[in-house]
Short mmCIF file of C-alpha atoms in Angstrom, two decimals:
data_model
loop_
_atom_site.label_atom_id
_atom_site.label_comp_id
_atom_site.label_asym_id
_atom_site.label_seq_id
_atom_site.Cartn_x
_atom_site.Cartn_y
_atom_site.Cartn_z
CA MET A 252 -0.14 -0.22 -0.11
CA PRO A 253 0.89 3.57 -0.88
CA TYR A 254 2.81 4.97 2.26
CA ILE A 255 5.34 7.72 2.68
CA SER A 256 6.71 9.04 6.07
CA VAL A 257 6.68 12.92 6.43
CA ASN A 258 7.39 15.02 9.50
CA ASP A 259 6.05 12.21 11.81
CA VAL A 260 3.50 10.59 9.80
CA LYS A 261 3.47 8.03 8.03
CA LEU A 262 0.94 9.56 4.94
CA TYR A 263 -1.91 7.24 3.63
CA TYR A 264 -1.23 8.43 -0.51
CA GLU A 265 -3.68 6.97 -3.48
CA GLU A 266 -2.03 7.87 -6.39
CA LEU A 267 -4.12 7.59 -10.71
CA GLY A 268 -2.91 9.68 -13.87
CA ARG A 269 -0.63 10.69 -15.72
CA GLY A 270 -0.08 14.35 -16.47
CA GLU A 271 0.40 17.52 -14.62
CA THR A 272 -0.27 16.95 -10.69
CA ILE A 273 -3.02 17.72 -8.92
CA LEU A 274 -3.53 18.01 -4.77
CA PHE A 275 -6.72 16.60 -3.79
CA LEU A 276 -7.24 17.84 0.03
CA HIS A 277 -10.90 16.77 1.32
CA SER A 278 -12.51 17.74 3.67
CA HIS A 279 -13.17 17.03 8.05
CA PHE A 280 -14.80 14.07 8.24
CA SER A 281 -13.37 11.80 4.27
CA ARG A 282 -10.35 10.60 4.09
CA GLY A 283 -8.36 11.63 0.62
CA ILE A 284 -10.46 9.81 -2.55
CA LEU A 285 -13.23 9.40 -0.78
CA ALA A 286 -13.88 13.36 -0.70
CA PHE A 287 -13.66 13.80 -4.59
CA GLY A 288 -14.64 10.23 -5.63
CA ALA A 289 -17.05 12.08 -8.95
CA GLN A 290 -13.64 13.17 -10.16
CA ILE A 291 -11.56 9.44 -10.02
CA GLN A 292 -12.40 8.82 -13.29
CA PRO A 293 -12.73 12.35 -14.89
CA PHE A 294 -8.81 13.86 -14.15
CA GLN A 295 -6.89 11.07 -14.22
CA GLY A 296 -7.19 10.52 -17.86
CA THR A 297 -5.84 14.26 -18.36
CA TYR A 298 -3.25 14.76 -14.80
CA ARG A 299 -1.22 12.79 -11.87
CA CYS A 300 -4.23 13.41 -9.64
CA LEU A 301 -2.11 12.45 -5.45
CA PHE A 302 -4.78 11.64 -2.18
CA PRO A 303 -3.58 11.72 0.33
CA ASP A 304 -4.93 11.27 3.82
CA PHE A 305 -4.90 13.80 6.41
CA ARG A 306 -2.73 13.18 9.88
CA GLY A 307 -5.33 12.02 11.90
CA HIS A 308 -7.54 10.79 9.01
CA GLY A 309 -8.44 7.72 7.50
CA ARG A 310 -5.25 5.72 6.94
CA SER A 311 -2.05 8.05 7.55
CA ILE A 312 -0.52 6.70 11.33
CA CYS A 313 1.06 8.94 13.80
CA ASP A 314 1.60 8.43 17.37
CA ASP A 315 0.20 11.92 17.79
CA LEU A 316 -3.11 12.49 17.71
CA THR A 317 -2.71 16.44 17.53
CA TRP A 318 -3.72 17.92 13.78
CA ASP A 319 -5.39 21.58 13.00
CA SER A 320 -5.39 22.72 9.45
CA ARG A 321 -2.19 24.52 8.99
CA ARG A 322 0.18 22.24 10.44
CA ILE A 323 -1.59 19.29 7.44
CA ALA A 324 -0.50 22.48 5.11
CA ASP A 325 2.85 22.25 6.30
CA ASP A 326 2.39 18.03 5.29
CA MET A 327 0.96 18.70 2.72
CA ILE A 328 4.55 20.62 1.23
CA CYS A 329 6.60 18.36 3.31
CA PHE A 330 4.97 15.68 1.49
CA MET A 331 6.21 17.98 -2.25
CA ASP A 332 9.22 17.09 -1.47
CA GLU A 333 9.52 13.55 -0.18
CA MET A 334 7.22 12.51 -4.22
CA LYS A 335 9.36 15.22 -5.46
CA ILE A 336 7.59 17.77 -8.08
CA ASP A 337 8.17 21.06 -7.10
CA ARG A 338 5.31 22.81 -8.21
CA VAL A 339 1.49 21.09 -8.12
CA HIS A 340 -2.83 22.17 -8.73
CA LEU A 341 -4.51 22.64 -5.75
CA ILE A 342 -7.70 21.05 -5.09
CA GLY A 343 -9.22 21.58 -1.98
CA TYR A 344 -12.72 20.61 -0.55
CA SER A 345 -13.94 22.32 2.39
CA MET A 346 -11.48 22.10 5.67
CA GLY A 347 -8.95 21.05 2.59
CA THR A 348 -9.30 24.58 1.13
CA TYR A 349 -8.06 25.76 4.76
CA VAL A 350 -5.29 23.90 3.92
CA GLY A 351 -4.81 25.26 0.76
CA MET A 352 -5.20 29.09 0.52
CA TYR A 353 -2.42 28.51 3.33
CA MET A 354 -0.18 26.37 0.81
CA ALA A 355 -0.79 29.47 -1.31
CA SER A 356 -0.41 32.24 1.25
CA THR A 357 2.86 30.50 2.56
CA CYS A 358 5.02 28.64 -0.33
CA PRO A 359 3.21 30.66 -3.52
CA GLU A 360 5.57 29.14 -5.79
CA ARG A 361 4.83 25.66 -4.93
CA VAL A 362 0.94 26.48 -6.24
CA LYS A 363 0.70 26.42 -10.24
CA SER A 364 -3.07 26.48 -9.36
CA PHE A 365 -5.96 26.84 -6.93
CA THR A 366 -9.65 25.66 -6.43
CA ALA A 367 -11.50 26.28 -4.04
CA ILE A 368 -14.29 23.72 -3.65
CA GLY A 369 -16.81 24.99 -0.25
CA ALA A 370 -14.05 27.86 1.33
CA GLY A 371 -14.85 30.53 2.84
CA VAL A 372 -13.05 33.22 4.87
CA ALA A 373 -13.11 32.95 8.18
CA PRO A 374 -14.41 30.83 10.91
CA VAL A 375 -17.90 28.98 11.27
CA PRO A 376 -18.63 27.32 14.18
CA LYS A 377 -22.29 26.84 14.11
CA GLY A 378 -23.26 23.49 14.51
CA SER A 379 -19.64 22.18 16.55
CA GLU A 380 -21.08 21.70 19.18
CA ASP A 381 -23.71 18.66 17.60
CA PHE A 382 -20.31 17.10 16.18
CA LEU A 383 -19.03 16.85 19.50
CA PRO A 384 -18.72 12.73 21.41
CA GLU A 385 -20.74 13.60 24.03
CA LYS A 386 -23.60 15.40 22.31
CA ILE A 387 -23.01 11.80 19.41
CA VAL A 388 -23.35 10.24 22.06
CA GLU A 389 -26.46 11.68 24.21
CA ARG A 390 -28.18 11.35 20.77
CA ASN A 391 -27.43 7.82 19.93
CA ASP A 392 -25.58 8.23 16.55
CA THR A 393 -24.79 5.13 16.29
CA ALA A 394 -24.33 5.18 12.60
CA PHE A 395 -22.13 8.11 12.72
CA ILE A 396 -19.91 6.66 15.54
CA GLU A 397 -19.68 3.34 13.34
CA ASP A 398 -19.13 5.68 10.56
CA MET A 399 -15.58 7.47 11.81
CA GLN A 400 -14.47 3.90 13.82
CA THR A 401 -14.20 2.11 10.60
CA ARG A 402 -12.68 5.64 7.90
CA HIS A 403 -10.66 6.91 10.71
CA MET A 404 -9.19 4.12 12.42
CA ASP A 405 -5.68 3.71 11.52
CA ALA A 406 -5.54 6.82 12.05
CA HIS A 407 -7.13 7.04 15.58
CA ARG A 408 -6.75 3.90 16.29
CA GLY A 409 -10.14 3.69 17.82
CA ASN A 410 -10.52 7.02 19.96
CA TRP A 411 -12.79 7.87 18.04
CA GLN A 412 -13.79 10.03 19.91
CA GLU A 413 -10.69 12.68 19.87
CA PHE A 414 -11.04 12.47 16.17
CA LEU A 415 -13.83 14.63 17.01
CA ARG A 416 -12.35 16.62 19.72
CA GLN A 417 -10.57 18.08 17.68
CA THR A 418 -12.38 18.11 14.18
CA VAL A 419 -14.89 20.84 15.46
CA ALA A 420 -11.53 22.11 17.15
CA ASP A 421 -10.69 22.35 14.33
CA TRP A 422 -13.64 23.97 13.08
CA ARG A 423 -13.70 26.55 15.07
CA ARG A 424 -10.95 28.04 14.29
CA HIS A 425 -9.64 28.27 10.68
CA PRO A 426 -9.82 29.41 8.16
CA SER A 427 -7.32 32.12 10.28
CA MET A 428 -5.73 34.78 6.82
CA THR A 429 -5.13 37.74 7.66
CA ASP A 430 -5.54 40.60 4.96
CA HIS A 431 -1.21 40.50 3.96
CA ASP A 432 -1.55 36.62 4.17
CA TRP A 433 -4.79 36.64 1.49
CA LYS A 434 -1.60 39.42 -0.48
CA LYS A 435 0.29 36.58 -0.84
CA ILE A 436 -1.52 34.39 -2.85
CA ARG A 437 -1.00 34.90 -6.13
CA CYS A 438 -1.33 31.41 -9.01
CA PRO A 439 -4.64 31.67 -10.38
CA VAL A 440 -7.36 31.12 -8.60
CA LEU A 441 -11.21 29.82 -8.89
CA PHE A 442 -13.87 29.39 -5.90
CA ILE A 443 -16.75 27.23 -6.39
CA ASN A 444 -19.07 27.38 -3.55
CA GLY A 445 -23.13 26.54 -2.82
CA GLU A 446 -26.21 29.36 -3.85
CA PHE A 447 -26.82 28.15 0.19
CA ASP A 448 -23.83 26.88 1.63
CA SER A 449 -23.81 28.22 4.85
CA PHE A 450 -20.00 28.20 5.35
CA GLY A 451 -19.11 31.08 3.30
CA SER A 452 -20.51 32.99 0.08
CA CYS A 453 -18.53 33.54 -3.79
CA LYS A 454 -18.68 37.26 -3.18
CA GLU A 455 -16.72 37.52 0.56
CA LEU A 456 -14.45 35.28 -1.02
CA LYS A 457 -13.99 37.68 -4.34
CA GLU A 458 -13.54 40.61 -1.90
CA LYS A 459 -10.51 38.68 -0.21
CA CYS A 460 -9.36 37.06 -3.43
CA PRO A 461 -9.86 39.76 -6.21
CA HIS A 462 -7.73 38.20 -9.16
CA ALA A 463 -10.50 34.80 -8.15
CA ARG A 464 -12.18 33.30 -10.23
CA ILE A 465 -15.43 32.59 -9.25
CA HIS A 466 -18.66 29.84 -10.01
CA GLU A 467 -21.88 30.62 -7.29
CA VAL A 468 -24.12 26.80 -8.66
CA ALA A 469 -27.53 26.99 -8.36
CA GLY A 470 -29.59 25.40 -5.92
CA SER A 471 -26.73 23.91 -3.82
CA GLY A 472 -25.58 23.89 -0.62
CA HIS A 473 -21.57 23.55 0.85
CA ARG A 474 -20.91 20.30 -1.51
CA PRO A 475 -22.38 20.29 -5.18
CA HIS A 476 -18.88 18.36 -7.03
CA PHE A 477 -20.18 15.09 -5.41
CA VAL A 478 -21.70 12.82 -8.11
CA MET A 479 -25.24 12.79 -6.95
CA GLU A 480 -25.40 15.98 -7.10
CA GLN A 481 -23.04 18.71 -9.85
CA GLY A 482 -20.57 16.62 -10.12
CA LYS A 483 -20.95 16.92 -13.96
CA GLU A 484 -21.52 20.69 -15.09
CA ILE A 485 -18.81 20.78 -11.71
CA ASN A 486 -16.19 18.79 -13.09
CA LYS A 487 -16.17 20.51 -16.62
CA LEU A 488 -15.98 24.36 -14.86
CA ILE A 489 -13.08 23.08 -13.45
CA LEU A 490 -11.15 20.97 -16.67
CA ASP A 491 -11.94 24.25 -18.40
CA PHE A 492 -9.80 26.23 -15.76
CA LEU A 493 -7.19 24.11 -14.92
CA GLU A 494 -6.69 24.62 -19.09
CA THR A 495 -5.84 28.01 -18.79
CA VAL A 496 -3.67 27.30 -16.51
CA LYS A 497 0.23 28.30 -17.92
#
């Protein structure tokens, strides 16, 4: 199985396709390839697609169970170093957009383009308390517990409660970008947000990153790229955008 040592993590990743490299950055409760199921086939025919599991997630392994988006961004730059990749296209979803923002602002020379799906300009903690382990147990949501146990067993070694505490803490603190940080993002950027996404809007993102392209998906919420939502439309939009990046 494809593992690579990055910092103090044995990082799991999957690789598909050939061409310029796209690094896919997944969301809080997900893991690498799971967050981008609708993108696998359309993108691997033209691009080399890398789907890592972040520290604390999926099949990646680390003794330290703590993590946050900035630490993961550093892991991803080190992952690129270990894979001997100079520059990548980034495609991030939800938490993955925070990771992408930090990568593009701290190491702009390493990012060829950045596509963000479901991004926001500041933390939106509303609703996060519902995902604390005590709340999950209180409402007896055994299906969610089993999902988190099996999806992230290698990463949290059965301590799904700590996984949720770390997730909620990250949800409440990120993204955390100053105006100076935003100005350091120089690569071509595409922001895609659903019309009813409570985590952010295209208008807010455009104000922070004026050179970005924006696309609001009518009738959609936080995950327009999913196969059961507007996956086909979003794939064409991103692929067309990537063709314009020199």
